[in-house]
């Protein structure tokens, strides 16, 4: 058995710092998922309009553009583990926004915490990829791909699962307190991970691998393709994910929150399980296969397009299948990004990919919000994501080698 999961297990056994880092992001993922449940649950309970629910996805992604730029620059001056610790401290302080939102019934404050989390996620991404590239060998990069995918999925999988159980059973302030405890746990694990890192990266090695800026004009076609895979996924996927709460309102107008939260959980289950189907030795080949990548994106779009035609229970299965397919593309894109660049280039390359992914998601989310207000959520999904898929066909064909 040579799957990404088995590669991750072997890497975790070999590296104490990786085990501590995984625990840190486990805490962070639970906290971020709780925040997401609380924000969307309160917005739905407060009868937020469909356009605002759609734009909430935009506010949860766009600030990551600036965050990745800041993170890329800071990686050139500070160690990646210090940057990760800084982002956790700032995330803990950002819980003041939902505290104000709950006290004053402010939707703006709820959206502010989403924006802050997006900024910090963008800031941490270059540091995380640089840490993986420095601390792991070439053969262990599939393990980093699996861990990043599991971090991405567990943010909602664990946090949403817990939030679904506790939402409407505990006051929002209690959920906020649990979120704060997860940040404290994450900070402790990151500090311990930092103490294990000096043996991995001596000063001489760190100096030789000082991060440098990546220029598009100087890149090989394979490197350009790796930078474009995640933005391509965002172009197709962001309209569907932004419309998920609005689609839930169409299926269950009297209990949108009761359906939207299970849909988020099913989404994360698909995100987690999709990459685990891949074999580590085939990742490089998958990254070159347009047919596989486009088939996965097509399955994703078709599955989301059938949601309004189904019952609530059927919709859960369809969302799971959709994200099973989309996160195969995510895993392949993440591995391609890590493996296509040298250690000194990876923080700059990942920062660029994150910004382009954010810009792509923001552009298509804004377009989706405008079209949804005029034509309705389903028509917006078909029109915007369909056009995005055609654009992705052109990009992958252009950089097929």
mmCIF file of C-alpha atoms in Angstrom:
data_model
loop_
_atom_site.group_PDB
_atom_site.id
_atom_site.type_symbol
_atom_site.label_atom_id
_atom_site.label_comp_id
_atom_site.label_asym_id
_atom_site.label_seq_id
_atom_site.Cartn_x
_atom_site.Cartn_y
_atom_site.Cartn_z
ATOM 1 C CA UNK A 1 0.000 0.000 0.000
ATOM 2 C CA UNK A 2 1.678 3.192 -1.209
ATOM 3 C CA UNK A 3 -0.986 5.867 -0.880
ATOM 4 C CA UNK A 4 -0.541 9.446 0.268
ATOM 5 C CA UNK A 5 -1.846 8.435 3.688
ATOM 6 C CA UNK A 6 0.815 5.765 4.120
ATOM 7 C CA UNK A 7 3.472 8.273 3.015
ATOM 8 C CA UNK A 8 2.225 10.714 5.648
ATOM 9 C CA UNK A 9 2.283 8.060 8.385
ATOM 10 C CA UNK A 10 5.905 7.201 7.553
ATOM 11 C CA UNK A 11 6.920 10.868 7.620
ATOM 12 C CA UNK A 12 5.163 11.448 10.937
ATOM 13 C CA UNK A 13 7.058 8.513 12.436
ATOM 14 C CA UNK A 14 10.354 9.950 11.221
ATOM 15 C CA UNK A 15 9.988 13.609 12.241
ATOM 16 C CA UNK A 16 9.017 14.828 15.707
ATOM 17 C CA UNK A 17 8.599 18.399 14.468
ATOM 18 C CA UNK A 18 6.124 17.200 11.834
ATOM 19 C CA UNK A 19 4.034 15.413 14.460
ATOM 20 C CA UNK A 20 3.918 18.582 16.578
ATOM 21 C CA UNK A 21 3.087 20.700 13.534
ATOM 22 C CA UNK A 22 0.257 18.338 12.607
ATOM 23 C CA UNK A 23 -1.136 18.612 16.159
ATOM 24 C CA UNK A 24 -0.908 22.407 15.969
ATOM 25 C CA UNK A 25 -2.931 22.534 12.781
ATOM 26 C CA UNK A 26 -5.379 20.028 14.202
ATOM 27 C CA UNK A 27 -6.166 22.545 16.945
ATOM 28 C CA UNK A 28 -6.293 25.399 14.439
ATOM 29 C CA UNK A 29 -8.593 23.472 12.115
ATOM 30 C CA UNK A 30 -11.075 22.753 14.894
ATOM 31 C CA UNK A 31 -11.107 26.430 15.887
ATOM 32 C CA UNK A 32 -11.528 27.726 12.341
ATOM 33 C CA UNK A 33 -14.324 25.249 11.694
ATOM 34 C CA UNK A 34 -16.135 26.350 14.851
ATOM 35 C CA UNK A 35 -15.821 29.964 13.732
ATOM 36 C CA UNK A 36 -17.215 29.130 10.305
ATOM 37 C CA UNK A 37 -20.195 27.307 11.797
ATOM 38 C CA UNK A 38 -20.891 30.182 14.152
ATOM 39 C CA UNK A 39 -20.609 32.847 11.441
ATOM 40 C CA UNK A 40 -22.765 31.111 8.819
ATOM 41 C CA UNK A 41 -25.208 29.843 11.415
ATOM 42 C CA UNK A 42 -25.767 33.319 12.846
ATOM 43 C CA UNK A 43 -26.025 34.886 9.383
ATOM 44 C CA UNK A 44 -28.705 32.366 8.428
ATOM 45 C CA UNK A 45 -30.520 32.817 11.743
ATOM 46 C CA UNK A 46 -30.434 36.584 11.246
ATOM 47 C CA UNK A 47 -32.012 36.149 7.780
ATOM 48 C CA UNK A 48 -29.061 37.510 5.812
ATOM 49 C CA UNK A 49 -29.891 38.036 2.092
ATOM 50 C CA UNK A 50 -28.624 35.551 -0.493
ATOM 51 C CA UNK A 51 -26.255 38.123 -1.999
ATOM 52 C CA UNK A 52 -24.601 38.683 1.392
ATOM 53 C CA UNK A 53 -24.281 34.931 1.963
ATOM 54 C CA UNK A 54 -22.577 34.654 -1.401
ATOM 55 C CA UNK A 55 -20.273 37.589 -0.703
ATOM 56 C CA UNK A 56 -19.402 36.053 2.669
ATOM 57 C CA UNK A 57 -17.344 33.551 0.703
ATOM 58 C CA UNK A 58 -15.595 36.472 -0.997
ATOM 59 C CA UNK A 59 -14.767 38.095 2.338
ATOM 60 C CA UNK A 60 -13.382 34.742 3.480
ATOM 61 C CA UNK A 61 -10.931 34.538 0.545
ATOM 62 C CA UNK A 62 -9.968 37.964 -0.869
ATOM 63 C CA UNK A 63 -7.800 39.185 2.063
ATOM 64 C CA UNK A 64 -5.628 36.120 1.542
ATOM 65 C CA UNK A 65 -4.178 37.926 -1.497
ATOM 66 C CA UNK A 66 -2.573 40.572 0.690
ATOM 67 C CA UNK A 67 -1.744 38.000 3.365
ATOM 68 C CA UNK A 68 0.265 35.836 0.968
ATOM 69 C CA UNK A 69 2.209 38.889 -0.204
ATOM 70 C CA UNK A 70 3.079 39.776 3.386
ATOM 71 C CA UNK A 71 3.975 36.167 4.187
ATOM 72 C CA UNK A 72 6.199 35.850 1.111
ATOM 73 C CA UNK A 73 8.154 38.971 2.085
ATOM 74 C CA UNK A 74 8.471 37.941 5.734
ATOM 75 C CA UNK A 75 9.796 34.507 4.737
ATOM 76 C CA UNK A 76 12.852 36.291 3.323
ATOM 77 C CA UNK A 77 13.676 37.728 6.770
ATOM 78 C CA UNK A 78 12.315 35.350 9.402
ATOM 79 C CA UNK A 79 12.101 31.604 9.933
ATOM 80 C CA UNK A 80 8.842 29.980 8.778
ATOM 81 C CA UNK A 81 8.047 28.573 12.221
ATOM 82 C CA UNK A 82 8.169 32.067 13.746
ATOM 83 C CA UNK A 83 5.737 33.306 11.122
ATOM 84 C CA UNK A 84 3.347 30.455 11.887
ATOM 85 C CA UNK A 85 3.474 31.318 15.594
ATOM 86 C CA UNK A 86 2.772 34.975 14.742
ATOM 87 C CA UNK A 87 -0.280 34.073 12.664
ATOM 88 C CA UNK A 88 -1.703 32.046 15.553
ATOM 89 C CA UNK A 89 -1.287 34.972 17.968
ATOM 90 C CA UNK A 90 -3.033 37.278 15.494
ATOM 91 C CA UNK A 91 -5.784 34.692 14.988
ATOM 92 C CA UNK A 92 -6.402 34.621 18.726
ATOM 93 C CA UNK A 93 -6.711 38.423 18.796
ATOM 94 C CA UNK A 94 -9.087 38.303 15.814
ATOM 95 C CA UNK A 95 -11.698 36.560 17.979
ATOM 96 C CA UNK A 96 -12.557 40.035 19.241
ATOM 97 C CA UNK A 97 -14.497 40.553 15.991
ATOM 98 C CA UNK A 98 -17.100 37.802 16.537
ATOM 99 C CA UNK A 99 -17.296 38.834 20.183
ATOM 100 C CA UNK A 100 -18.379 42.311 19.048
ATOM 101 C CA UNK A 101 -20.655 40.819 16.399
ATOM 102 C CA UNK A 102 -22.520 38.712 18.955
ATOM 103 C CA UNK A 103 -22.828 41.545 21.447
ATOM 104 C CA UNK A 104 -24.082 44.121 18.930
ATOM 105 C CA UNK A 105 -25.830 41.830 16.402
ATOM 106 C CA UNK A 106 -23.395 43.006 13.717
ATOM 107 C CA UNK A 107 -23.096 41.101 10.449
ATOM 108 C CA UNK A 108 -20.131 43.295 9.505
ATOM 109 C CA UNK A 109 -18.167 42.115 12.544
ATOM 110 C CA UNK A 110 -18.904 38.473 11.665
ATOM 111 C CA UNK A 111 -17.611 39.023 8.159
ATOM 112 C CA UNK A 112 -14.540 40.793 9.591
ATOM 113 C CA UNK A 113 -13.373 37.664 11.380
ATOM 114 C CA UNK A 114 -13.731 35.712 8.127
ATOM 115 C CA UNK A 115 -11.579 38.318 6.380
ATOM 116 C CA UNK A 116 -8.955 38.241 9.121
ATOM 117 C CA UNK A 117 -8.728 34.453 8.977
ATOM 118 C CA UNK A 118 -8.312 34.659 5.200
ATOM 119 C CA UNK A 119 -5.474 37.179 5.588
ATOM 120 C CA UNK A 120 -3.704 34.990 8.147
ATOM 121 C CA UNK A 121 -4.201 31.838 6.067
ATOM 122 C CA UNK A 122 -2.596 33.586 3.094
ATOM 123 C CA UNK A 123 0.226 34.779 5.323
ATOM 124 C CA UNK A 124 0.926 31.288 6.682
ATOM 125 C CA UNK A 125 0.837 29.440 3.332
ATOM 126 C CA UNK A 126 4.329 30.484 2.062
ATOM 127 C CA UNK A 127 5.799 29.771 5.504
ATOM 128 C CA UNK A 128 4.201 26.325 5.630
ATOM 129 C CA UNK A 129 5.376 25.298 2.170
ATOM 130 C CA UNK A 130 8.897 26.587 2.897
ATOM 131 C CA UNK A 131 8.954 24.615 6.140
ATOM 132 C CA UNK A 132 7.934 21.445 4.323
ATOM 133 C CA UNK A 133 10.485 21.987 1.546
ATOM 134 C CA UNK A 134 13.315 22.550 4.034
ATOM 135 C CA UNK A 135 12.402 19.843 6.505
ATOM 136 C CA UNK A 136 11.414 16.996 4.175
ATOM 137 C CA UNK A 137 13.304 15.137 1.492
ATOM 138 C CA UNK A 138 12.158 14.875 -2.125
ATOM 139 C CA UNK A 139 10.724 11.411 -1.460
ATOM 140 C CA UNK A 140 8.711 12.769 1.472
ATOM 141 C CA UNK A 141 6.987 15.573 -0.457
ATOM 142 C CA UNK A 142 3.850 13.448 -1.066
ATOM 143 C CA UNK A 143 3.506 13.349 2.734
ATOM 144 C CA UNK A 144 3.481 17.156 2.794
ATOM 145 C CA UNK A 145 0.831 17.117 0.071
ATOM 146 C CA UNK A 146 -1.333 14.790 2.139
ATOM 147 C CA UNK A 147 -0.865 16.831 5.314
ATOM 148 C CA UNK A 148 -1.752 20.108 3.594
ATOM 149 C CA UNK A 149 -4.847 18.466 2.140
ATOM 150 C CA UNK A 150 -5.885 17.099 5.522
ATOM 151 C CA UNK A 151 -5.323 20.521 7.136
ATOM 152 C CA UNK A 152 -7.514 22.082 4.473
ATOM 153 C CA UNK A 153 -10.246 19.474 4.912
ATOM 154 C CA UNK A 154 -10.193 19.167 8.686
ATOM 155 C CA UNK A 155 -10.719 22.907 9.090
ATOM 156 C CA UNK A 156 -14.359 22.263 8.388
ATOM 157 C CA UNK A 157 -14.531 18.499 8.920
ATOM 158 C CA UNK A 158 -13.555 18.559 12.592
ATOM 159 C CA UNK A 159 -14.724 22.055 13.455
ATOM 160 C CA UNK A 160 -17.985 21.771 11.571
ATOM 161 C CA UNK A 161 -18.669 18.323 12.994
ATOM 162 C CA UNK A 162 -18.236 19.659 16.512
ATOM 163 C CA UNK A 163 -20.042 22.878 15.646
ATOM 164 C CA UNK A 164 -23.043 21.036 14.212
ATOM 165 C CA UNK A 165 -23.388 19.179 17.503
ATOM 166 C CA UNK A 166 -22.997 22.273 19.664
ATOM 167 C CA UNK A 167 -24.680 24.999 17.572
ATOM 168 C CA UNK A 168 -28.108 25.899 18.963
ATOM 169 C CA UNK A 169 -27.246 23.832 22.070
ATOM 170 C CA UNK A 170 -24.556 26.139 23.430
ATOM 171 C CA UNK A 171 -24.554 29.950 23.345
ATOM 172 C CA UNK A 172 -22.382 31.564 20.692
ATOM 173 C CA UNK A 173 -20.069 32.941 23.365
ATOM 174 C CA UNK A 174 -19.325 29.414 24.564
ATOM 175 C CA UNK A 175 -18.365 28.385 21.025
ATOM 176 C CA UNK A 176 -16.117 31.431 20.895
ATOM 177 C CA UNK A 177 -14.428 30.333 24.122
ATOM 178 C CA UNK A 178 -13.756 26.883 22.682
ATOM 179 C CA UNK A 179 -12.257 28.544 19.614
ATOM 180 C CA UNK A 180 -9.883 30.553 21.838
ATOM 181 C CA UNK A 181 -8.749 27.356 23.584
ATOM 182 C CA UNK A 182 -7.843 25.782 20.235
ATOM 183 C CA UNK A 183 -5.599 28.733 19.413
ATOM 184 C CA UNK A 184 -3.833 28.333 22.748
ATOM 185 C CA UNK A 185 -3.278 24.630 22.051
ATOM 186 C CA UNK A 186 -1.955 25.405 18.582
ATOM 187 C CA UNK A 187 0.490 27.980 19.913
ATOM 188 C CA UNK A 188 1.862 25.494 22.424
ATOM 189 C CA UNK A 189 2.390 22.830 19.736
ATOM 190 C CA UNK A 190 4.089 25.306 17.373
ATOM 191 C CA UNK A 191 6.474 26.454 20.092
ATOM 192 C CA UNK A 192 7.408 22.831 20.787
ATOM 193 C CA UNK A 193 7.810 22.183 17.048
ATOM 194 C CA UNK A 194 10.126 25.169 16.806
ATOM 195 C CA UNK A 195 12.373 23.692 19.489
ATOM 196 C CA UNK A 196 12.769 20.545 17.355
ATOM 197 C CA UNK A 197 13.701 22.383 14.158
ATOM 198 C CA UNK A 198 17.358 23.498 14.660
ATOM 199 C CA UNK A 199 18.639 19.968 13.997
ATOM 200 C CA UNK A 200 16.799 19.989 10.661
ATOM 201 C CA UNK A 201 18.028 23.284 9.306
ATOM 202 C CA UNK A 202 21.509 24.389 10.375
ATOM 203 C CA UNK A 203 22.343 28.045 9.849
ATOM 204 C CA UNK A 204 24.584 27.211 6.895
ATOM 205 C CA UNK A 205 21.809 25.313 5.086
ATOM 206 C CA UNK A 206 19.231 27.984 5.823
ATOM 207 C CA UNK A 207 21.593 30.636 4.482
ATOM 208 C CA UNK A 208 22.243 28.669 1.278
ATOM 209 C CA UNK A 209 18.520 28.233 0.708
ATOM 210 C CA UNK A 210 17.494 31.827 1.347
ATOM 211 C CA UNK A 211 14.150 32.466 -0.382
ATOM 212 C CA UNK A 212 14.277 34.329 -3.699
ATOM 213 C CA UNK A 213 11.558 35.887 -5.841
ATOM 214 C CA UNK A 214 10.066 33.904 -8.729
ATOM 215 C CA UNK A 215 9.581 35.637 -12.103
ATOM 216 C CA UNK A 216 6.988 34.318 -14.558
ATOM 217 C CA UNK A 217 9.117 35.106 -17.610
ATOM 218 C CA UNK A 218 11.965 32.869 -16.413
ATOM 219 C CA UNK A 219 9.854 29.814 -15.565
ATOM 220 C CA UNK A 220 9.720 26.558 -17.494
ATOM 221 C CA UNK A 221 6.313 25.423 -18.869
ATOM 222 C CA UNK A 222 6.022 22.788 -16.117
ATOM 223 C CA UNK A 223 6.515 25.440 -13.443
ATOM 224 C CA UNK A 224 3.979 27.774 -15.058
ATOM 225 C CA UNK A 225 1.460 24.951 -15.173
ATOM 226 C CA UNK A 226 2.014 24.160 -11.490
ATOM 227 C CA UNK A 227 1.333 27.807 -10.586
ATOM 228 C CA UNK A 228 -1.939 27.761 -12.531
ATOM 229 C CA UNK A 229 -3.508 24.506 -11.283
ATOM 230 C CA UNK A 230 -4.840 25.853 -7.972
ATOM 231 C CA UNK A 231 -6.158 29.130 -9.497
ATOM 232 C CA UNK A 232 -7.901 27.012 -12.150
ATOM 233 C CA UNK A 233 -9.571 24.948 -9.434
ATOM 234 C CA UNK A 234 -10.658 28.149 -7.669
ATOM 235 C CA UNK A 235 -12.208 29.510 -10.877
ATOM 236 C CA UNK A 236 -14.468 26.471 -11.252
ATOM 237 C CA UNK A 237 -15.070 25.744 -7.586
ATOM 238 C CA UNK A 238 -15.566 29.145 -5.954
ATOM 239 C CA UNK A 239 -18.967 29.925 -7.557
ATOM 240 C CA UNK A 240 -20.353 26.594 -6.364
ATOM 241 C CA UNK A 241 -18.975 26.901 -2.835
ATOM 242 C CA UNK A 242 -20.099 30.524 -2.558
ATOM 243 C CA UNK A 243 -23.627 29.534 -3.580
ATOM 244 C CA UNK A 244 -23.860 26.593 -1.174
ATOM 245 C CA UNK A 245 -25.780 28.482 1.576
ATOM 246 C CA UNK A 246 -28.105 30.026 -1.034
ATOM 247 C CA UNK A 247 -28.745 26.603 -2.598
ATOM 248 C CA UNK A 248 -29.565 25.307 0.887
ATOM 249 C CA UNK A 249 -32.135 28.081 1.201
ATOM 250 C CA UNK A 250 -33.777 26.870 -2.027
ATOM 251 C CA UNK A 251 -33.960 23.249 -0.869
ATOM 252 C CA UNK A 252 -35.047 23.943 2.729
ATOM 253 C CA UNK A 253 -36.391 27.523 2.939
ATOM 254 C CA UNK A 254 -37.721 26.963 6.466
ATOM 255 C CA UNK A 255 -34.542 25.394 7.874
ATOM 256 C CA UNK A 256 -31.624 26.626 5.776
ATOM 257 C CA UNK A 257 -29.178 26.519 8.689
ATOM 258 C CA UNK A 258 -30.191 22.953 9.476
ATOM 259 C CA UNK A 259 -29.211 21.887 5.936
ATOM 260 C CA UNK A 260 -26.301 24.247 5.243
ATOM 261 C CA UNK A 261 -24.183 22.984 8.119
ATOM 262 C CA UNK A 262 -24.491 19.270 7.161
ATOM 263 C CA UNK A 263 -23.652 20.279 3.583
ATOM 264 C CA UNK A 264 -20.456 21.929 4.836
ATOM 265 C CA UNK A 265 -19.630 18.724 6.698
ATOM 266 C CA UNK A 266 -20.228 16.574 3.597
ATOM 267 C CA UNK A 267 -18.059 18.972 1.608
ATOM 268 C CA UNK A 268 -15.155 18.489 3.990
ATOM 269 C CA UNK A 269 -15.555 14.705 4.030
ATOM 270 C CA UNK A 270 -15.102 14.733 0.266
ATOM 271 C CA UNK A 271 -12.123 17.079 0.574
ATOM 272 C CA UNK A 272 -10.481 14.680 3.005
ATOM 273 C CA UNK A 273 -11.208 11.414 1.191
ATOM 274 C CA UNK A 274 -10.452 12.498 -2.387
ATOM 275 C CA UNK A 275 -6.653 12.782 -2.137
ATOM 276 C CA UNK A 276 -6.426 9.577 -0.086
ATOM 277 C CA UNK A 277 -7.445 7.651 -3.212
ATOM 278 C CA UNK A 278 -4.216 8.674 -4.959
ATOM 279 C CA UNK A 279 -0.968 6.707 -5.050
ATOM 280 C CA UNK A 280 2.148 8.687 -4.220
ATOM 281 C CA UNK A 281 4.205 7.405 -7.167
ATOM 282 C CA UNK A 282 1.529 8.558 -9.652
ATOM 283 C CA UNK A 283 1.294 12.195 -8.539
ATOM 284 C CA UNK A 284 3.778 13.475 -11.119
ATOM 285 C CA UNK A 285 1.918 11.667 -13.905
ATOM 286 C CA UNK A 286 -1.463 12.930 -12.709
ATOM 287 C CA UNK A 287 -0.156 16.513 -12.800
ATOM 288 C CA UNK A 288 0.456 16.134 -16.548
ATOM 289 C CA UNK A 289 -2.911 14.524 -17.402
ATOM 290 C CA UNK A 290 -5.398 17.077 -18.674
ATOM 291 C CA UNK A 291 -8.097 14.448 -19.093
ATOM 292 C CA UNK A 292 -8.015 13.443 -15.424
ATOM 293 C CA UNK A 293 -7.994 17.016 -14.123
ATOM 294 C CA UNK A 294 -10.803 18.180 -16.420
ATOM 295 C CA UNK A 295 -12.888 15.084 -15.672
ATOM 296 C CA UNK A 296 -12.647 15.803 -11.945
ATOM 297 C CA UNK A 297 -13.650 19.443 -12.455
ATOM 298 C CA UNK A 298 -16.508 18.380 -14.722
ATOM 299 C CA UNK A 299 -17.804 15.920 -12.097
ATOM 300 C CA UNK A 300 -17.618 18.689 -9.502
ATOM 301 C CA UNK A 301 -19.653 21.122 -11.614
ATOM 302 C CA UNK A 302 -22.236 18.522 -12.670
ATOM 303 C CA UNK A 303 -22.733 17.355 -9.080
ATOM 304 C CA UNK A 304 -23.343 20.882 -7.800
ATOM 305 C CA UNK A 305 -25.710 21.557 -10.677
ATOM 306 C CA UNK A 306 -28.007 18.744 -9.530
ATOM 307 C CA UNK A 307 -28.256 19.883 -5.876
ATOM 308 C CA UNK A 308 -31.443 22.002 -6.266
ATOM 309 C CA UNK A 309 -33.184 19.012 -7.869
ATOM 310 C CA UNK A 310 -32.553 16.719 -4.898
ATOM 311 C CA UNK A 311 -33.768 16.264 -1.366
ATOM 312 C CA UNK A 312 -31.616 17.290 1.581
ATOM 313 C CA UNK A 313 -30.239 13.794 2.196
ATOM 314 C CA UNK A 314 -29.430 13.233 -1.486
ATOM 315 C CA UNK A 315 -27.711 16.613 -1.652
ATOM 316 C CA UNK A 316 -25.297 15.526 1.074
ATOM 317 C CA UNK A 317 -24.101 12.592 -1.041
ATOM 318 C CA UNK A 318 -23.760 14.724 -4.149
ATOM 319 C CA UNK A 319 -21.681 17.364 -2.331
ATOM 320 C CA UNK A 320 -19.421 14.607 -0.992
ATOM 321 C CA UNK A 321 -18.843 13.266 -4.524
ATOM 322 C CA UNK A 322 -18.236 16.776 -5.884
ATOM 323 C CA UNK A 323 -15.459 17.515 -3.414
ATOM 324 C CA UNK A 324 -14.047 14.018 -3.684
ATOM 325 C CA UNK A 325 -13.321 14.952 -7.305
ATOM 326 C CA UNK A 326 -12.228 18.552 -6.757
ATOM 327 C CA UNK A 327 -9.719 17.723 -4.059
ATOM 328 C CA UNK A 328 -7.963 15.247 -6.280
ATOM 329 C CA UNK A 329 -7.141 18.336 -8.339
ATOM 330 C CA UNK A 330 -6.159 20.182 -5.148
ATOM 331 C CA UNK A 331 -3.762 17.419 -4.081
ATOM 332 C CA UNK A 332 -2.199 17.170 -7.530
ATOM 333 C CA UNK A 333 -1.805 20.948 -7.719
ATOM 334 C CA UNK A 334 -0.233 21.142 -4.266
ATOM 335 C CA UNK A 335 2.274 18.385 -5.047
ATOM 336 C CA UNK A 336 3.118 19.960 -8.396
ATOM 337 C CA UNK A 337 3.823 23.266 -6.659
ATOM 338 C CA UNK A 338 6.108 21.676 -4.057
ATOM 339 C CA UNK A 339 8.007 19.464 -6.502
ATOM 340 C CA UNK A 340 8.452 21.901 -9.409
ATOM 341 C CA UNK A 341 10.478 24.534 -7.537
ATOM 342 C CA UNK A 342 13.742 24.561 -5.614
ATOM 343 C CA UNK A 343 13.725 25.198 -1.857
ATOM 344 C CA UNK A 344 14.689 28.850 -2.268
ATOM 345 C CA UNK A 345 11.861 29.429 -4.739
ATOM 346 C CA UNK A 346 9.013 27.568 -3.079
ATOM 347 C CA UNK A 347 7.819 30.311 -0.690
ATOM 348 C CA UNK A 348 7.641 32.852 -3.514
ATOM 349 C CA UNK A 349 5.977 30.345 -5.859
ATOM 350 C CA UNK A 350 3.409 29.307 -3.260
ATOM 351 C CA UNK A 351 2.719 32.961 -2.472
ATOM 352 C CA UNK A 352 2.053 33.658 -6.138
ATOM 353 C CA UNK A 353 -0.176 30.598 -6.464
ATOM 354 C CA UNK A 354 -2.132 31.638 -3.372
ATOM 355 C CA UNK A 355 -2.618 35.208 -4.691
ATOM 356 C CA UNK A 356 -3.691 34.014 -8.106
ATOM 357 C CA UNK A 357 -6.021 31.501 -6.497
ATOM 358 C CA UNK A 358 -7.486 34.257 -4.324
ATOM 359 C CA UNK A 359 -7.867 36.633 -7.255
ATOM 360 C CA UNK A 360 -9.514 33.890 -9.314
ATOM 361 C CA UNK A 361 -11.918 32.973 -6.507
ATOM 362 C CA UNK A 362 -12.749 36.629 -5.843
ATOM 363 C CA UNK A 363 -13.417 37.470 -9.482
ATOM 364 C CA UNK A 364 -15.694 34.502 -10.068
ATOM 365 C CA UNK A 365 -17.421 34.906 -6.695
ATOM 366 C CA UNK A 366 -18.234 38.562 -7.421
ATOM 367 C CA UNK A 367 -19.563 37.607 -10.838
ATOM 368 C CA UNK A 368 -21.615 34.819 -9.285
ATOM 369 C CA UNK A 369 -23.124 37.169 -6.686
ATOM 370 C CA UNK A 370 -24.198 39.630 -9.367
ATOM 371 C CA UNK A 371 -25.671 36.946 -11.622
ATOM 372 C CA UNK A 372 -27.403 35.219 -8.690
ATOM 373 C CA UNK A 373 -29.232 38.416 -7.753
ATOM 374 C CA UNK A 374 -30.526 38.807 -11.319
ATOM 375 C CA UNK A 375 -31.082 35.234 -12.555
ATOM 376 C CA UNK A 376 -31.030 33.101 -9.399
ATOM 377 C CA UNK A 377 -28.458 30.813 -7.771
ATOM 378 C CA UNK A 378 -28.823 27.811 -10.093
ATOM 379 C CA UNK A 379 -28.476 29.850 -13.285
ATOM 380 C CA UNK A 380 -25.463 31.636 -11.809
ATOM 381 C CA UNK A 381 -23.835 28.307 -11.017
ATOM 382 C CA UNK A 382 -24.303 26.900 -14.506
ATOM 383 C CA UNK A 383 -23.272 30.079 -16.284
ATOM 384 C CA UNK A 384 -20.262 31.226 -14.277
ATOM 385 C CA UNK A 385 -18.714 27.844 -13.447
ATOM 386 C CA UNK A 386 -19.348 26.612 -16.988
ATOM 387 C CA UNK A 387 -17.450 29.569 -18.453
ATOM 388 C CA UNK A 388 -14.672 29.004 -15.920
ATOM 389 C CA UNK A 389 -14.368 25.353 -16.958
ATOM 390 C CA UNK A 390 -13.963 26.378 -20.600
ATOM 391 C CA UNK A 391 -11.248 28.818 -19.566
ATOM 392 C CA UNK A 392 -9.449 26.066 -17.645
ATOM 393 C CA UNK A 393 -9.532 23.821 -20.738
ATOM 394 C CA UNK A 394 -7.670 26.550 -22.621
ATOM 395 C CA UNK A 395 -5.079 27.034 -19.850
ATOM 396 C CA UNK A 396 -4.300 23.331 -19.440
ATOM 397 C CA UNK A 397 -4.072 22.865 -23.187
ATOM 398 C CA UNK A 398 -1.669 25.813 -23.474
ATOM 399 C CA UNK A 399 0.654 24.433 -20.771
ATOM 400 C CA UNK A 400 0.224 20.735 -21.441
ATOM 401 C CA UNK A 401 3.955 19.956 -21.300
#
